[in-house]
PDB file of C-alpha atoms in Angstrom:
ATOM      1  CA  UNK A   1      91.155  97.750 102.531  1.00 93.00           C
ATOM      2  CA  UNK A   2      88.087  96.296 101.022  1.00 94.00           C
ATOM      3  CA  UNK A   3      85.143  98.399 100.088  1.00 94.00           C
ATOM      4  CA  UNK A   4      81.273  97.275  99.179  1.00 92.00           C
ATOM      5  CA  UNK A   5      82.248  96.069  95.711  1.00 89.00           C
ATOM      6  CA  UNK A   6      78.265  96.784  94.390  1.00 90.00           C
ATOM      7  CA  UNK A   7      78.564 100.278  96.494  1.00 92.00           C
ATOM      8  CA  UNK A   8      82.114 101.411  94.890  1.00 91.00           C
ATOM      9  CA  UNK A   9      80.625 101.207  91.362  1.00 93.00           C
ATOM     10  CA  UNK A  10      77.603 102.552  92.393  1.00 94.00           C
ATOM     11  CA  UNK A  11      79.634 105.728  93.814  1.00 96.00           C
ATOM     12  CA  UNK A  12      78.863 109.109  91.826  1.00 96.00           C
ATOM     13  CA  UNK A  13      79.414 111.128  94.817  1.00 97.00           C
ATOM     14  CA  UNK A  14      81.650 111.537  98.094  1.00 97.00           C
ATOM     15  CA  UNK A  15      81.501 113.785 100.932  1.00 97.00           C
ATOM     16  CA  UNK A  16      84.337 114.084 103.084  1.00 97.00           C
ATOM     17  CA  UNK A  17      83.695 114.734 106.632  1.00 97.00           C
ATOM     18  CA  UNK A  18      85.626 116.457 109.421  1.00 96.00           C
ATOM     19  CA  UNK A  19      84.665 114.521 112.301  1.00 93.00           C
ATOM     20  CA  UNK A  20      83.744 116.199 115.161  1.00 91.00           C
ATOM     21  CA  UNK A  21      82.118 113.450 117.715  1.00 87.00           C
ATOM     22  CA  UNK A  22      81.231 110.317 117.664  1.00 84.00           C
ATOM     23  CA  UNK A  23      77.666 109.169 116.622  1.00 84.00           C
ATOM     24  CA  UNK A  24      75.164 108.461 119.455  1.00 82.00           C
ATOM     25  CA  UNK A  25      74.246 105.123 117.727  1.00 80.00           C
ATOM     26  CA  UNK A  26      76.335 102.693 115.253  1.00 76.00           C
ATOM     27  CA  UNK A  27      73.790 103.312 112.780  1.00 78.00           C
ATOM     28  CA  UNK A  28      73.516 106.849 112.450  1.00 85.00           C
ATOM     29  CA  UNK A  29      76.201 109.184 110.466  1.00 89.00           C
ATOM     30  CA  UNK A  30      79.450 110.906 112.327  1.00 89.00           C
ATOM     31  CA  UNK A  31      78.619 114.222 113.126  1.00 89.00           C
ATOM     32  CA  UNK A  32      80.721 116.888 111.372  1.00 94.00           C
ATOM     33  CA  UNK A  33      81.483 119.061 108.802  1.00 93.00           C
ATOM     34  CA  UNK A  34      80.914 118.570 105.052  1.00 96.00           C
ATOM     35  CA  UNK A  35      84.807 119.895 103.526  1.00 96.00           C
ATOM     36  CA  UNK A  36      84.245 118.596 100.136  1.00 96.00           C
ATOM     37  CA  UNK A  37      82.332 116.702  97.723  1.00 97.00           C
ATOM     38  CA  UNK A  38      84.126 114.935  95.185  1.00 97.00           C
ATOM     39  CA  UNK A  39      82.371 113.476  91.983  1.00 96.00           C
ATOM     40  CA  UNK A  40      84.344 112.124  88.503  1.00 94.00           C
ATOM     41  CA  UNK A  41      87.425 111.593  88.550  1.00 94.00           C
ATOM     42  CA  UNK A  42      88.012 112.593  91.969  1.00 94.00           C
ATOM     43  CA  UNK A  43      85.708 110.324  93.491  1.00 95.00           C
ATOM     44  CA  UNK A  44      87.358 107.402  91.248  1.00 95.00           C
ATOM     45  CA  UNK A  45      90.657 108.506  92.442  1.00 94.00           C
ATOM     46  CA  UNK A  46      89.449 108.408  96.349  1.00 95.00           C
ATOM     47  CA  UNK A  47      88.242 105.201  95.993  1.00 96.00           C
ATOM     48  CA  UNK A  48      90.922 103.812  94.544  1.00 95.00           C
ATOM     49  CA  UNK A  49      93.054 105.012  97.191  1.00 95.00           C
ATOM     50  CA  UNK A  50      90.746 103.570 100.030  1.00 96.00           C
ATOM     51  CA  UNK A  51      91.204 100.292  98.562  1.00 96.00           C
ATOM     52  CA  UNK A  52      94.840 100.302  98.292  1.00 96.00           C
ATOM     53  CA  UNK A  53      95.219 101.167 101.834  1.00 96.00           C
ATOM     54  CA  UNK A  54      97.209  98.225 102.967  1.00 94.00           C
ATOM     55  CA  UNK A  55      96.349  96.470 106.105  1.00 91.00           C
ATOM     56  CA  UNK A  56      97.631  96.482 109.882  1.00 89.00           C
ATOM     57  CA  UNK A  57      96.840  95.258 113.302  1.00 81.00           C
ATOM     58  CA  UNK A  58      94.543  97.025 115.830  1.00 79.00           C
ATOM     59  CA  UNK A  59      96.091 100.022 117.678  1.00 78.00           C
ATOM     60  CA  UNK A  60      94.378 100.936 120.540  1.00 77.00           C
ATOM     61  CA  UNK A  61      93.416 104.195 121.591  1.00 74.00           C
ATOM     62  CA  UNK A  62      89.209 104.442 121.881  1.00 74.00           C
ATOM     63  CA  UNK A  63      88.651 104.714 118.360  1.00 81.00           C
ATOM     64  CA  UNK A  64      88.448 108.942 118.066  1.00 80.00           C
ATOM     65  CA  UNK A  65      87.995 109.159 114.138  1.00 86.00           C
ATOM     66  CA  UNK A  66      88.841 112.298 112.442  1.00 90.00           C
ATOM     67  CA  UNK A  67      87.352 112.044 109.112  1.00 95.00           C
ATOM     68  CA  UNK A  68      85.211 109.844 107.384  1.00 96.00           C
ATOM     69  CA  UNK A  69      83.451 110.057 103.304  1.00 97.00           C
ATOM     70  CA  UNK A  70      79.877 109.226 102.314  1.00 96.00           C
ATOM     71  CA  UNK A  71      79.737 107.351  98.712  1.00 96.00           C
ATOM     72  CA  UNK A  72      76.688 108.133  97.315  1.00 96.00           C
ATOM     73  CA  UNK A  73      74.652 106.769  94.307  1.00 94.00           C
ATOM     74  CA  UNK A  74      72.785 109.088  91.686  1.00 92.00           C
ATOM     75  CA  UNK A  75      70.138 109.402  93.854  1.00 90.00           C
ATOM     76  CA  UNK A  76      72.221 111.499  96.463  1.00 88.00           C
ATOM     77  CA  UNK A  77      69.468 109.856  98.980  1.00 87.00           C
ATOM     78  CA  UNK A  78      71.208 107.235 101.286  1.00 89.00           C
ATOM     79  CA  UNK A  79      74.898 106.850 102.101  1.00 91.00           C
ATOM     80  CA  UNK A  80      75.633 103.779 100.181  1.00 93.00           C
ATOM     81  CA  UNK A  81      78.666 103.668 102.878  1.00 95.00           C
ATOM     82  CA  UNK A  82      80.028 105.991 104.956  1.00 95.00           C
ATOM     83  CA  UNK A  83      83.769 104.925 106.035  1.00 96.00           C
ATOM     84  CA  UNK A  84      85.564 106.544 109.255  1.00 95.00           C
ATOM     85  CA  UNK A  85      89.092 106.674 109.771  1.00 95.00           C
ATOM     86  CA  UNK A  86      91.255 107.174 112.936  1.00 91.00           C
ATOM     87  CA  UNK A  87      94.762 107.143 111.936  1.00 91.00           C
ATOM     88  CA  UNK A  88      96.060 106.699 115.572  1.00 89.00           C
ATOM     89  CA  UNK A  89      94.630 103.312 116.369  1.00 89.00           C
ATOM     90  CA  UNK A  90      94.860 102.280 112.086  1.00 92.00           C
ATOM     91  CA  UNK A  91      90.668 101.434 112.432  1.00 93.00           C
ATOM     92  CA  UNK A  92      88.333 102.159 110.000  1.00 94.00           C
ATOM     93  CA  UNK A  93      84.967 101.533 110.806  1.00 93.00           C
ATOM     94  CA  UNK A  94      81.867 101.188 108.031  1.00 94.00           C
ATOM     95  CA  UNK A  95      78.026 101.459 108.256  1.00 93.00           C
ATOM     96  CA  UNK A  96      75.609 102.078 105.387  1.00 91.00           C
ATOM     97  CA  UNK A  97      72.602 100.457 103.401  1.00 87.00           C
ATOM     98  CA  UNK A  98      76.053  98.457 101.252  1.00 91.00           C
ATOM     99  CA  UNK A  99      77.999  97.613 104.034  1.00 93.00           C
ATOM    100  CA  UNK A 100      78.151  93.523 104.725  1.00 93.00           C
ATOM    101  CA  UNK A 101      79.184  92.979 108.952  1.00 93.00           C
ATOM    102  CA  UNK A 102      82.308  91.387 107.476  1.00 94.00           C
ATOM    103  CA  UNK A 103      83.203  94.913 106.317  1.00 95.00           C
ATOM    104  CA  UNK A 104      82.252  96.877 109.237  1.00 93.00           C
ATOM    105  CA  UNK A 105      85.661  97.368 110.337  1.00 94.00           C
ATOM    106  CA  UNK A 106      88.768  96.942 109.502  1.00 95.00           C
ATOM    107  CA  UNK A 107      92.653  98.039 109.985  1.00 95.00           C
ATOM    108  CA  UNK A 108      95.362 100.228 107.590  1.00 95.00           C
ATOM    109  CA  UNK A 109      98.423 101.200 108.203  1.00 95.00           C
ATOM    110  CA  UNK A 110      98.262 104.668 108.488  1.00 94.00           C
ATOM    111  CA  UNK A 111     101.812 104.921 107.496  1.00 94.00           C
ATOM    112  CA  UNK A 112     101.814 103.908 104.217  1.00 96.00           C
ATOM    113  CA  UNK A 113     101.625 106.147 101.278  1.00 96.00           C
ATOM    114  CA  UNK A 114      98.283 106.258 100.605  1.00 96.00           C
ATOM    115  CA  UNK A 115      96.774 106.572 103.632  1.00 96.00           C
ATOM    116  CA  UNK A 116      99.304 109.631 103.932  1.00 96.00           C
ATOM    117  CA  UNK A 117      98.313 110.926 100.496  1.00 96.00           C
ATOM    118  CA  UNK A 118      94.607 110.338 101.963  1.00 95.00           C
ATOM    119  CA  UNK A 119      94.628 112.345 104.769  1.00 95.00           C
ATOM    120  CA  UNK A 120      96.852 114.948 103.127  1.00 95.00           C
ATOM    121  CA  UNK A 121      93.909 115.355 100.697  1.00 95.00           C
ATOM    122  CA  UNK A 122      91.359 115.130 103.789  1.00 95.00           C
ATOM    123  CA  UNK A 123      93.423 118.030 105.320  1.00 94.00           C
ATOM    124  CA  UNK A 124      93.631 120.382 102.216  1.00 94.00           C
ATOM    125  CA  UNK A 125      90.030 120.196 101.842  1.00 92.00           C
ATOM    126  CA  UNK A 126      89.792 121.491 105.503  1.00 87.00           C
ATOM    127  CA  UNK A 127      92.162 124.751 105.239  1.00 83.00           C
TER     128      UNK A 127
END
């Protein structure tokens, strides 16, 4: 999966969301419920796991995204990005002040290690 190259090193902080709608607008964040926020090396190791997610074709199934993390800079003002996943129809979709339309969404294979590793750490930050 590609991230905002500028936007990744920019990253000192992600939240990770539990989705619990869908926005009203494209442009506005997922509603939900902060879980975690992970800065450092935890935020270095998310990333790199977002980017490794390999990719897949389009599964359809309405797009109902369960979680989704904000990358923000040191200004903790503006998602740089904010990235939603739905690991039934393998979408991610991206919005945010970095995010080029090319980027705005794309397909993983949610099962491939590290999207299973990624929402295994999504879900221990929920219990």
């Amino acid at each position: 999966m590609q991230l905002p190259a500028g936007a990744v090193t920019a990253t000192v902080l992600i939240e990770v969301v539990r989705i619990s709608a869908l926005p009203a607008r494209r442009d506005v964040p997922y509603p939900g419920t902060a879980v975690a926020h992970w800065a450092g090396s935890e935020a270095d190791v998310a990333l790199a796991l977002i980017e490794s997610l390999p990719g897949s074709e389009q599964h359809r199934c309405g797009f109902s995204p369960g979680w989704s993390v904000r990358a923000y800079d040191d200004s903790l003002d503006l998602a740089l990005f904010e990235a939603a996943f739905c690991f039934t129809c393998h979408e991610v979709r991206m919005q945010g002040t970095a995010v080029p339309p090319t980027l705005a969404t794309q397909f993983f294979d949610p099962g491939a290690l590290p999207a299973r590793t990624l929402l295994s750490l999504f879900r221990k930050e929920a219990s």
